[in-house]
Structure formats: structure tokens, C-alpha cells
Coordinates of C-alpha atoms and ligand atoms in Angstrom, one line a residue:
X54 CA 5.6 24.6 -30.9
X55 CA 2.9 22.6 -29.0
X56 CA 0.3 24.5 -27.1
X57 CA 1.5 22.8 -23.9
X58 CA 4.0 24.0 -21.2
X59 CA 5.7 20.6 -21.3
X60 CA 5.7 17.4 -23.4
X61 CA 5.4 15.3 -20.3
X62 CA 4.4 15.8 -16.7
X63 CA 5.3 13.0 -14.4
X64 CA 3.7 12.8 -11.0
X65 CA 5.8 10.9 -8.5
X66 CA 9.7 10.8 -8.3
X67 CA 10.0 7.2 -7.3
X68 CA 11.9 4.6 -9.3
X69 CA 9.5 4.4 -12.2
X70 CA 8.8 8.1 -12.4
X71 CA 12.4 9.2 -12.3
X72 CA 13.4 6.6 -14.9
X73 CA 10.6 7.7 -17.3
X74 CA 11.4 11.4 -16.8
X75 CA 15.1 10.9 -17.3
X76 CA 14.8 8.8 -20.4
X77 CA 12.2 11.1 -21.9
X78 CA 14.4 14.1 -21.1
X79 CA 17.4 12.5 -22.7
X80 CA 15.4 12.3 -25.9
X81 CA 14.8 16.0 -25.8
X82 CA 11.3 16.0 -24.3
X83 CA 10.4 19.0 -22.0
X84 CA 9.7 17.2 -18.8
X85 CA 8.3 18.3 -15.4
X86 CA 8.5 15.9 -12.5
X87 CA 6.4 16.6 -9.5
X88 CA 7.2 15.2 -6.1
X89 CA 5.6 16.0 -2.7
X90 CA 8.1 14.0 -0.6
X91 CA 11.7 12.9 -1.1
X92 CA 13.1 12.3 -4.5
X93 CA 13.7 8.5 -4.8
X94 CA 10.3 7.3 -3.7
X95 CA 9.5 4.2 -1.7
X96 CA 12.4 2.0 -2.8
X97 CA 15.2 4.4 -2.2
X98 CA 13.8 6.4 0.7
X99 CA 11.4 4.1 2.6
X100 CA 11.9 0.6 1.3
X101 CA 14.4 -1.6 -0.5
X102 CA 17.5 0.5 0.1
X103 CA 17.2 1.5 3.8
X104 CA 15.8 -2.0 4.5
X105 CA 18.8 -3.7 2.9
X106 CA 21.2 -1.5 4.9
X107 CA 19.5 -2.7 8.1
X108 CA 19.7 -6.3 6.8
X109 CA 23.4 -5.9 6.4
X110 CA 23.6 -4.5 9.9
X111 CA 21.6 -7.4 11.3
X112 CA 23.8 -9.9 9.6
X113 CA 26.7 -9.0 11.8
X114 CA 24.8 -10.3 14.8
X115 CA 24.8 -13.7 13.1
X116 CA 28.4 -13.4 12.1
X117 CA 29.4 -12.7 15.7
X118 CA 27.7 -15.9 16.7
X119 CA 29.2 -17.9 13.9
X120 CA 32.8 -16.7 14.2
X121 CA 33.6 -18.6 17.4
X122 CA 33.6 -21.9 15.4
X123 CA 36.3 -20.4 13.2
X124 CA 38.5 -19.6 16.2
X125 CA 37.6 -15.9 16.6
X126 CA 36.6 -14.3 19.8
X127 CA 35.4 -10.8 20.1
X128 CA 35.2 -9.4 23.6
X129 CA 32.7 -6.8 24.6
X130 CA 31.1 -6.4 21.2
X131 CA 28.2 -4.0 21.4
X132 CA 25.7 -2.5 19.1
X133 CA 24.5 1.1 18.7
X134 CA 21.1 1.1 17.0
X135 CA 20.9 4.9 16.7
X136 CA 24.3 4.9 15.0
X137 CA 23.1 2.5 12.4
X138 CA 19.9 4.6 11.7
X139 CA 22.0 7.8 11.4
X140 CA 24.5 6.2 9.0
X141 CA 21.6 4.8 7.0
X142 CA 20.0 8.2 6.8
X143 CA 23.3 9.8 5.7
X144 CA 23.4 7.3 2.8
X145 CA 19.8 8.1 1.9
X146 CA 20.7 11.8 1.8
X147 CA 23.6 11.0 -0.5
X148 CA 21.4 9.0 -2.8
X149 CA 18.8 11.7 -3.0
X150 CA 21.5 14.1 -4.0
X151 CA 22.5 11.7 -6.8
X152 CA 19.0 11.4 -8.0
X153 CA 18.6 15.2 -8.1
X154 CA 21.8 15.7 -10.1
X155 CA 20.8 12.9 -12.5
X156 CA 17.5 14.7 -13.1
X157 CA 19.3 17.9 -13.7
X158 CA 21.6 16.3 -16.2
X159 CA 18.6 15.0 -18.1
X160 CA 17.1 18.5 -18.2
X161 CA 14.1 17.4 -16.1
X162 CA 12.4 20.2 -14.2
X163 CA 11.7 19.1 -10.6
X164 CA 8.7 20.7 -9.0
X165 CA 8.4 20.1 -5.3
X166 CA 4.7 20.0 -4.3
X167 CA 1.6 17.9 -4.6
X168 CA 0.3 17.5 -8.1
X169 CA -3.4 17.3 -8.8
X170 CA -4.9 16.5 -12.1
X171 CA -7.4 19.2 -13.3
X172 CA -8.2 17.7 -16.7
X173 CA -6.5 15.3 -19.1
X174 CA -3.7 17.8 -20.0
X175 CA -3.5 19.9 -16.9
X176 CA -2.0 19.5 -13.4
X177 CA -2.3 22.0 -10.5
X178 CA 0.8 22.2 -8.4
X179 CA 2.0 24.8 -5.8
X180 CA -0.8 27.2 -6.7
X181 CA -0.3 27.2 -10.5
X182 CA -1.5 25.1 -13.4
X183 CA 0.8 23.5 -15.9
X184 CA -0.1 21.6 -19.0
X185 CA 1.5 18.8 -21.0
X186 CA 0.6 16.7 -24.0
X187 CA 1.1 13.6 -21.8
X188 CA 0.8 13.0 -18.1
X189 CA 2.4 10.0 -16.3
X190 CA 1.1 8.9 -13.0
X191 CA 3.8 7.2 -11.0
X192 CA 2.7 7.9 -7.4
X193 CA 3.3 4.4 -6.1
X194 CA 1.7 3.0 -3.0
X195 CA 1.4 3.6 0.7
X196 CA 1.1 1.1 3.6
X197 CA -2.5 0.1 4.3
X198 CA -3.8 -1.1 7.6
X199 CA -7.1 -2.5 8.7
X200 CA -9.4 -0.2 10.7
X201 CA -9.4 -1.9 14.0
X202 CA -9.7 0.0 17.4
X203 CA -6.3 1.3 18.4
X204 CA -4.7 1.0 14.9
X205 CA -3.4 4.6 15.4
X206 CA -0.9 3.1 17.8
X207 CA 0.7 0.9 15.2
X208 CA 3.6 1.8 13.0
X209 CA 4.3 0.8 9.4
X210 CA 7.6 0.0 7.7
X211 CA 7.9 3.8 7.1
X212 CA 8.4 4.4 10.8
X213 CA 10.2 1.1 11.5
X214 CA 13.1 2.3 9.4
X215 CA 13.6 5.4 11.5
X216 CA 13.1 4.2 15.1
X217 CA 15.6 5.8 17.4
X218 CA 15.0 3.2 20.1
X219 CA 15.3 -0.5 19.4
X220 CA 12.2 -2.1 20.9
X221 CA 12.7 -5.0 23.3
X222 CA 9.5 -6.6 22.2
X223 CA 7.8 -6.1 18.9
X224 CA 4.6 -7.6 17.4
X225 CA 4.5 -7.6 13.6
X226 CA 1.2 -8.2 11.8
X227 CA 1.3 -9.7 8.3
X228 CA 3.1 -12.5 6.5
X229 CA 4.3 -10.8 3.3
X230 CA 7.7 -9.6 2.2
X231 CA 7.8 -6.7 4.6
X232 CA 6.7 -8.5 7.7
X233 CA 9.2 -11.4 7.3
X234 CA 12.0 -9.1 6.4
X235 CA 11.5 -6.9 9.5
X236 CA 10.9 -9.9 11.7
X237 CA 14.4 -11.1 10.8
X238 CA 16.0 -7.7 11.2
X239 CA 14.5 -7.0 14.7
X240 CA 15.2 -10.6 15.9
X241 CA 18.9 -10.4 14.8
X242 CA 19.2 -7.2 16.9
X243 CA 17.9 -9.1 19.9
X244 CA 14.2 -8.1 20.0
X245 CA 11.6 -10.6 21.1
X246 CA 9.5 -10.8 17.9
X247 CA 6.0 -12.1 17.4
X248 CA 4.7 -12.4 13.9
X249 CA 0.9 -12.6 13.6
X250 CA -0.5 -14.0 10.4
X251 CA -4.1 -14.6 9.6
X252 CA -3.5 -17.7 7.5
X253 CA -1.6 -20.8 8.3
X254 CA 1.7 -19.8 6.7
X255 CA 3.8 -16.8 5.7
X256 CA 4.4 -15.6 2.1
X257 CA 1.3 -16.5 0.3
X258 CA 2.0 -17.0 -3.4
X259 CA 5.5 -18.5 -2.8
X260 CA 6.3 -22.1 -3.3
X261 CA 5.1 -24.2 -0.4
X262 CA 8.5 -25.7 0.3
X263 CA 10.0 -22.2 0.4
X264 CA 7.2 -21.1 2.8
X265 CA 7.9 -24.1 5.1
X266 CA 11.6 -23.7 5.0
X267 CA 11.5 -20.0 6.0
X268 CA 8.9 -20.8 8.7
X269 CA 11.3 -23.4 10.1
X270 CA 14.3 -21.1 10.1
X271 CA 12.4 -18.2 11.6
X272 CA 11.1 -20.4 14.4
X273 CA 14.6 -21.7 15.0
X274 CA 15.8 -18.2 15.4
X275 CA 13.2 -17.7 18.1
X276 CA 10.6 -15.7 16.2
X277 CA 7.1 -16.5 17.6
X278 CA 4.9 -17.1 14.6
X279 CA 1.3 -17.0 15.6
X280 CA -0.7 -18.5 12.7
X281 CA -4.5 -18.1 12.0
X282 CA -4.6 -15.3 14.4
X283 CA -6.6 -12.1 14.1
X284 CA -5.9 -8.8 16.0
X285 CA -9.0 -7.3 17.4
X286 CA -7.7 -4.1 19.2
X287 CA -4.6 -2.4 20.4
X288 CA -4.5 -0.5 23.7
X289 CA -1.8 1.8 24.9
X290 CA -0.8 1.1 28.5
X291 CA 0.3 3.7 31.1
X292 CA 4.0 2.6 30.9
X293 CA 4.0 3.3 27.1
X294 CA 3.7 -0.4 26.1
X295 CA 0.8 -1.9 24.3
X296 CA -1.8 -4.6 25.0
X297 CA -2.9 -6.5 21.9
X298 CA -6.2 -8.4 21.9
X299 CA -6.3 -11.3 19.5
X300 CA -8.4 -14.3 18.5
X301 CA -7.7 -17.0 19.5
X302 CA -5.3 -16.7 22.5
X303 CA -4.5 -14.5 25.4
X304 CA -3.6 -10.8 25.1
X305 CA 0.0 -10.0 24.2
X306 CA 1.9 -7.2 25.8
X307 CA 4.6 -5.6 23.6
X308 CA 6.7 -2.4 23.2
X309 CA 5.8 -1.8 19.6
X310 CA 3.1 -3.0 17.1
X311 CA 4.0 -2.9 13.4
X312 CA 1.6 -3.5 10.6
X313 CA 2.8 -4.9 7.2
X314 CA -0.5 -5.8 5.8
X315 CA 0.0 -4.7 2.2
X316 CA 0.1 -1.4 0.4
X317 CA -2.5 0.6 -1.4
X318 CA -2.3 2.9 -4.4
X319 CA -1.3 6.4 -3.3
X320 CA -4.1 8.2 -5.2
X321 CA -5.8 10.3 -2.6
X322 CA -6.2 14.0 -3.7
X323 CA -4.7 13.2 -7.1
X324 CA -7.7 14.5 -9.1
X325 CA -8.1 11.3 -11.1
X326 CA -11.9 11.7 -11.1
X327 CA -11.6 15.3 -12.3
X328 CA -9.5 14.1 -15.3
X329 CA -11.9 11.2 -16.0
X330 CA -9.2 8.6 -15.2
X331 CA -10.8 5.3 -14.2
X332 CA -9.9 3.7 -10.9
X333 CA -10.9 0.2 -9.8
X334 CA -12.4 -0.8 -6.4
X335 CA -8.9 -1.3 -4.9
X336 CA -7.8 2.2 -6.0
X337 CA -5.7 0.8 -8.7
X338 CA -5.3 2.7 -12.0
X339 CA -5.9 0.1 -14.7
X340 CA -3.6 0.5 -17.8
X341 CA -3.1 -1.4 -21.1
X342 CA 0.2 -2.9 -22.2
X343 CA 1.4 0.6 -23.3
X344 CA 0.7 1.9 -19.8
X345 CA -2.2 4.0 -21.1
X346 CA -5.2 4.6 -18.8
X347 CA -8.7 5.0 -20.2
X348 CA -7.8 8.6 -21.0
X349 CA -5.4 8.6 -24.0
X350 CA -3.2 11.4 -22.7
X351 CA -2.8 10.0 -19.2
X352 CA -0.5 7.0 -18.5
X353 CA 0.5 5.2 -15.3
X354 CA 3.3 2.9 -14.2
X355 CA 4.6 1.2 -11.1
X356 CA 2.7 0.2 -7.9
X357 CA -0.3 2.4 -8.6
X358 CA -1.2 0.2 -11.6
X359 CA -1.5 -2.9 -9.3
X360 CA 0.6 -5.2 -11.6
X361 CA 3.8 -6.3 -9.9
X362 CA 4.9 -4.2 -7.0
X363 CA 8.6 -4.4 -7.5
X364 CA 11.1 -1.7 -8.2
X365 CA 12.8 -3.3 -11.3
X366 CA 9.3 -3.7 -12.8
X367 CA 8.5 0.0 -12.3
X368 CA 11.9 0.9 -13.8
X369 CA 11.2 -1.2 -16.8
X370 CA 7.7 0.2 -17.2
X371 CA 9.1 3.7 -17.0
X372 CA 11.7 2.9 -19.6
X373 CA 9.2 1.3 -21.9
X374 CA 6.9 4.2 -21.6
X375 CA 9.6 6.8 -22.4
X376 CA 11.0 4.7 -25.3
X377 CA 7.5 4.2 -26.8
X378 CA 6.3 7.8 -26.4
X379 CA 9.5 9.8 -26.9
X380 CA 11.8 7.7 -29.0
X381 CA 9.5 6.0 -31.5
X382 CA 10.6 2.7 -30.1
X383 CA 7.5 0.8 -29.0
X384 CA 8.3 -1.5 -26.1
X385 CA 6.1 -3.5 -23.8
X386 CA 7.0 -5.3 -20.6
X387 CA 7.1 -9.1 -20.4
X388 CA 5.6 -10.0 -17.0
X389 CA 6.7 -13.6 -17.2
X390 CA 9.7 -14.9 -15.3
X391 CA 10.2 -11.9 -13.0
X392 CA 12.8 -12.9 -10.4
X393 CA 12.4 -11.6 -6.8
X394 CA 14.1 -11.8 -3.5
X395 CA 12.9 -11.6 0.1
X396 CA 15.6 -10.3 2.4
X397 CA 14.4 -12.5 5.2
X398 CA 16.8 -14.4 7.5
X399 CA 17.8 -16.6 5.7
X400 CA 16.9 -14.8 2.4
X401 CA 14.9 -16.2 -0.5
X402 CA 15.5 -16.0 -4.2
X403 CA 12.8 -17.1 -6.6
X404 CA 12.0 -17.0 -10.3
X405 CA 9.3 -18.7 -12.3
X406 CA 6.4 -20.9 -11.2
X407 CA 5.8 -22.5 -7.9
X408 CA 5.3 -26.2 -7.9
X409 CA 1.6 -25.8 -7.3
X410 CA 1.2 -23.4 -10.2
X411 CA 3.3 -25.5 -12.5
X412 CA 1.3 -28.7 -11.7
X413 CA -1.9 -26.9 -12.8
X414 CA -0.4 -26.5 -16.3
X415 CA 0.7 -30.1 -16.7
X416 CA 3.1 -32.8 -15.6
X417 CA 6.2 -31.7 -13.8
X418 CA 9.4 -33.2 -12.4
X419 CA 10.5 -31.6 -9.1
X420 CA 14.1 -31.6 -7.9
X421 CA 14.8 -30.6 -4.3
X422 CA 17.9 -30.4 -2.1
X423 CA 18.1 -29.5 1.6
X424 CA 21.5 -29.2 3.1
X425 CA 23.5 -27.6 5.8
X426 CA 25.6 -24.7 4.3
X427 CA 29.3 -25.5 4.5
X428 CA 30.0 -22.4 6.7
X429 CA 27.7 -23.9 9.3
X430 CA 29.7 -27.1 9.6
X431 CA 32.1 -25.1 11.7
X432 CA 29.9 -22.3 13.0
X433 CA 27.5 -24.9 14.4
X434 CA 24.5 -22.9 13.3
X435 CA 21.5 -25.2 12.7
X436 CA 20.3 -23.8 9.5
X437 CA 19.3 -25.6 6.3
X438 CA 19.5 -24.3 2.8
X439 CA 16.7 -25.3 0.4
X440 CA 17.2 -25.5 -3.4
X441 CA 14.3 -26.5 -5.7
X442 CA 13.8 -26.8 -9.4
X443 CA 10.5 -27.4 -11.1
X444 CA 10.8 -28.9 -14.6
X445 CA 8.2 -29.3 -17.4
X446 CA 8.0 -33.1 -17.7
X447 CA 7.1 -32.8 -21.4
X448 CA 9.5 -30.2 -22.7
X449 CA 12.3 -30.5 -20.0
X450 CA 12.2 -26.7 -19.6
X451 CA 12.9 -25.3 -16.2
X452 CA 9.7 -23.6 -15.0
X453 CA 10.8 -22.5 -11.5
X454 CA 13.9 -22.0 -9.5
X455 CA 13.6 -21.4 -5.7
X456 CA 16.2 -21.0 -3.0
X457 CA 16.1 -20.3 0.7
X458 CA 19.6 -19.7 2.1
X459 CA 22.6 -17.4 2.2
X460 CA 23.1 -15.4 -1.0
X461 CA 19.9 -16.7 -2.6
X462 CA 19.1 -13.2 -4.0
X463 CA 22.5 -13.0 -5.7
X464 CA 22.3 -16.5 -7.1
X465 CA 18.8 -16.3 -8.5
X466 CA 19.6 -13.4 -10.8
X467 CA 21.8 -15.6 -13.0
X468 CA 19.2 -18.4 -13.0
X469 CA 16.6 -15.9 -14.1
X470 CA 18.7 -15.2 -17.2
X471 CA 18.8 -19.0 -17.9
X472 CA 15.1 -19.2 -17.5
X473 CA 14.5 -16.2 -19.8
X474 CA 16.6 -18.1 -22.4
X475 CA 14.3 -21.1 -22.0
X476 CA 16.9 -23.3 -20.4
X477 CA 16.1 -27.0 -20.0
X478 CA 17.0 -29.3 -17.2
X479 CA 19.5 -31.0 -19.5
X480 CA 21.2 -27.7 -20.1
X481 CA 21.4 -27.1 -16.3
X482 CA 22.9 -30.6 -16.0
X483 CA 25.4 -29.8 -18.7
X484 CA 26.6 -26.7 -16.9
X485 CA 29.7 -27.2 -14.8
X486 CA 29.3 -26.3 -11.1
X487 CA 31.4 -23.7 -9.2
X488 CA 32.9 -25.6 -6.3
X489 CA 32.4 -25.4 -3.4
X490 CA 29.3 -23.3 -3.5
X491 CA 25.6 -23.7 -2.6
X492 CA 24.8 -22.5 -6.1
X493 CA 26.3 -25.6 -7.7
X494 CA 23.5 -27.6 -6.3
X495 CA 21.3 -26.1 -9.0
X496 CA 23.4 -28.0 -11.7
X497 CA 23.8 -31.2 -9.8
X498 CA 20.3 -32.2 -8.9
X499 CA 20.0 -35.7 -10.4
X500 CA 17.0 -37.5 -9.0
X501 CA 13.5 -36.0 -9.0
X502 CA 11.4 -36.1 -5.9
X503 CA 9.3 -39.3 -6.1
X504 CA 5.7 -38.6 -7.1
Ligands
NDP1433 P1 2.2 -8.3 0.9 O1 1.1 -8.1 0.0 O2 3.4 -9.0 0.4 O3 1.7 -9.0 2.2 C1 0.7 -8.5 3.0 C2 0.5 -9.5 4.1 O4 -0.5 -8.9 5.0 C3 0.0 -10.8 3.7 O5 0.6 -11.8 4.5 C4 -1.5 -10.7 4.0 O6 -2.1 -11.9 4.4 C5 -1.5 -9.8 5.2 N1 -2.7 -9.1 5.4 C6 -3.4 -8.3 4.5 N2 -4.4 -7.7 5.1 C7 -4.5 -8.1 6.4 C8 -5.3 -7.8 7.5 N3 -6.4 -7.0 7.3 N4 -5.1 -8.5 8.6 C9 -4.0 -9.3 8.8 N5 -3.2 -9.6 7.8 C10 -3.4 -9.0 6.6 O7 2.5 -6.8 1.4 P2 3.8 -6.1 2.1 O8 3.2 -5.0 2.9 O9 4.6 -7.1 2.8 O10 4.6 -5.6 0.9 C11 4.0 -4.9 -0.2 C12 4.6 -5.2 -1.5 O11 5.9 -4.5 -1.6 C13 4.9 -6.7 -1.7 O12 3.8 -7.3 -2.3 C14 6.1 -6.6 -2.6 O13 5.6 -6.7 -4.0 C15 6.8 -5.3 -2.3 N6 8.0 -5.6 -1.6 C16 9.0 -6.2 -2.1 C17 10.2 -6.5 -1.4 C18 11.3 -7.3 -2.1 O14 11.3 -7.4 -3.3 N7 12.2 -7.8 -1.3 C19 10.3 -6.1 -0.1 C20 9.2 -5.4 0.5 C21 8.1 -5.2 -0.3 P3 -2.7 -13.0 3.4 O15 -1.5 -13.7 2.8 O16 -3.6 -13.8 4.2 O17 -3.5 -12.2 2.4

């Protein structure tokens, strides 16, 4: 018998924490999982899942516009926003139930409360102290907003998912994943959307052609993108709307202000200092490839580690941690070639290097295609799809695949497998296309873009 209450205490029942707890539990470890909010964490309760359900809902608005070109007419179509929010919440309740039963089945003890480290082996929760040989910090992140006057009037994605009234006008600050996704959702539902970004373009870090393509399409849909703009203050007006002061430009009046300016590690009150766990200036808990902090008994995974803030990454880190520590099966995460999607309108799928990053490594060939999706030949929608491949000119290996257009997130998953296998452009070319699809463009790109 060990002198500890548990073999593992996990703090945070988000994607990474639940995965680590379940896998460790399945190997016979005695696991306690502490959660102060809902089981499922950001992705399931406040992020990917509810957002995607709203994206599905928003899509019907486009379908209704597009269907006339195919001979359909729908009289008196109407939309009930609260009905969508209620249906979405019902699904989240169901998912939380599923998570809870999965934990039970893996013999993980769920402790509902706020965990606080006391020392490298002890956590205080709900007025008692529990000990474990290993402690895993999987507390994730929380929206962060700049401290400008009136910021208390702004909502974040947390609240945006639960609005019971659809705003007629919304101003969104930020140009990252969350900002562009919500801009697309609110616009499709008919809101007047302004997107304020401090740089010249949205989605820093993405391929420039992707950034430009999305900007074009968002603008075409009527989203007002205000580049190189800084918000100075937000004032609430008597009628309940807001006046937003910005530089440069005149004030903007709006019904709702939403900030999507990044997320910060959720470490407040966690007792990291008490346990001697090092935290960097951003509040990130640095870990090595084995997810170990500077304290050998304390580990961390997911967004709190400031590596790649994506659910599948946290899941993999949680799995690797549990395999390594509880199944004598050492596994480390490969952070190369992680695909990701932005559920903007139209959506983005991307894997591998951007053109700019690839050029820094050596000579490249770039293949690019812009075309009108077949569906829109009849729908009449003026929307272009972008497909782009970046190829190492010396080895012929495909270094990056990017797409902006319908189903891009679904399409990019398969391409990520090809890239993981080290596929070359010649192998892409030797692959038979699936016709008629947009995806077949990836295997029929013949002429590189002239240098
Ligand atoms: P991001 O880090 O993606 O984007 C933050 C945005 O806010 C950037 O455009 C940034 O501008 C801007 N910004 C930061 N600080 C300020 C400020 N003080 N004033 C004005 N603008 C500011 O964060 P998100 O909140 O969008 O998302 C957080 C993370 O969650 C993402 O990085 C992503 O990893 C993950 N996520 C993934 C999704 C998916 O996979 N589909 C969906 C949603 C989130 P600048 O570029 O100039 O720095």
C-alpha cells in the first residue's frame, strides 16, 4: 500500500483531464478528479461543441438563401433563437451525463469543488485534504480581456453561447479563431456585425492566402471588418445599448460587445506557489515532453501548459501522460503537423506550414486554386473556395495543405494523415480524385504559382 489516498489526483475535468483520469483508472490506478464547474470543460461545455451546434444552426440561413436556385421556395421561414439555445443546452446536459457515466465506469472518483495544491502531494478540496503520489493539473484556460474602461460591459464566448436574445448589432473585438467563428454565426442569423482587429488582418499565424480569402468572404457577407483599430472605452447608454470609443474613427453604437482576445491559463487560487510549481510570466505552467513540471510529482497538460490550445492535443497529452505513468508505456506527443479547423463562414481547414514559414526553411513550390464551388453555380452565391499546397522544392514533400471553403474541416483530416505519412506531391498527383468534389482539387493541382 502506498501512503497516499490516491495514485492520481487530476484537477480539471475538461477534455485532457477526463482522458487522463479515465485511462489511468482503466489501468487500475486509484484516481480522484476534481472539478469546480461542469464536467466536460471548455470544449464540451463552453467551446467547440456548443459553438459547432450554433454553426450548424447558422448554416440553415445560408441554405435558405441558396435553395431558390435549385427550385425550392420556403414561405414564411422563421427562426427562433431561444429554441436553438435551449436545444443546444439540452445536448450539453446529455453529454455531461455521458462524461459522468464514463468516469464512473473507469472507477474515477469525481469530487465537485475547487482544488488547491497544498504541497507537491496534497490537494485541499471541499474542506478536506487529499493526497496522491501524482497530481495532474488540467485546469485549462479562461477568456482574457484587456483592462480598458467599461470592459465589464463586454461579454466573452462563455456568455455568447447562452444569450437568450439575439442582438441586432454586435461588435466583436479580436481576430482569432473565436472572433471569426462568432462573427460568422451572428451574421448568418442576421445581426449587423463589426469585427475590430488591432492588426491589418484576421487570423495571425495562418497562411496569408487563407487570411485574405476569409477576409474577402466575411466582407462579402456584410461583416464590417475594422482593421488596425483599438478600442479605448465602452459606455453603457440609457437605452441599454453601448457606445464604443475607438482609435481611429468615430464612436460605434451597438447592442452587444464581445471580446475574443485570447485565453489565459486558469491558475488563480490553484496553490501552485504553495506547491513550488513554477509558472511563467503569462501564467503558463511549463512542462517537459513528459508533461512534468519543475516538481517531479506534479504534471500538467492542455491549455494551462501554453503549448497548442486545441482539444485533440489535450486529449493526446492526457493519454500519453496516463500511458507513461500508469501503463509503463512511455509516450510523448509529436507537435508537428497538427491539423486544425476554424468554423468560420466559410470554414477553414489547415495542416502543416504556411507558405511564409515554409519559405524560411528553403525553396518551395506553391500550388493554388480558387474556384466557385459547384453548388453555387445554381445557388448564385458569390463565394470562392481556396485550395493551396506548399511543397518542398528539394524533396517534393508536401509541407502544408490549406483550404477555405465548404467542408474544409472534414477534408483536411484525411490530408493530415497523408502529411503524417510524409506524402510527396508526386503521390498526391498519383492519387485518383473523387469526382465531382472540391477535395479532388488537392490531387489535380498541376502548375505551381509562378515565382
Ligand atoms: P486567439 O489567440 O486565436 O486570438 C486572439 C485574438 O485577439 C488575436 O486576433 C489577437 O490579435 C487579438 N488580441 C489579443 N489581445 C488583444 C487586445 N488587447 N486588444 C485587441 N485584440 C487583441 O484567441 P481566441 O480567443 O480566438 O481563441 C483561443 C484559443 O482557443 C485559440 O488560439 C485556439 O487555439 C482555440 N480555439 C480553437 C478553435 C478551433 O479549433 N476551431 C475554436 C476556438 C478556439 P493579434 O493577432 O494582433 O495578436
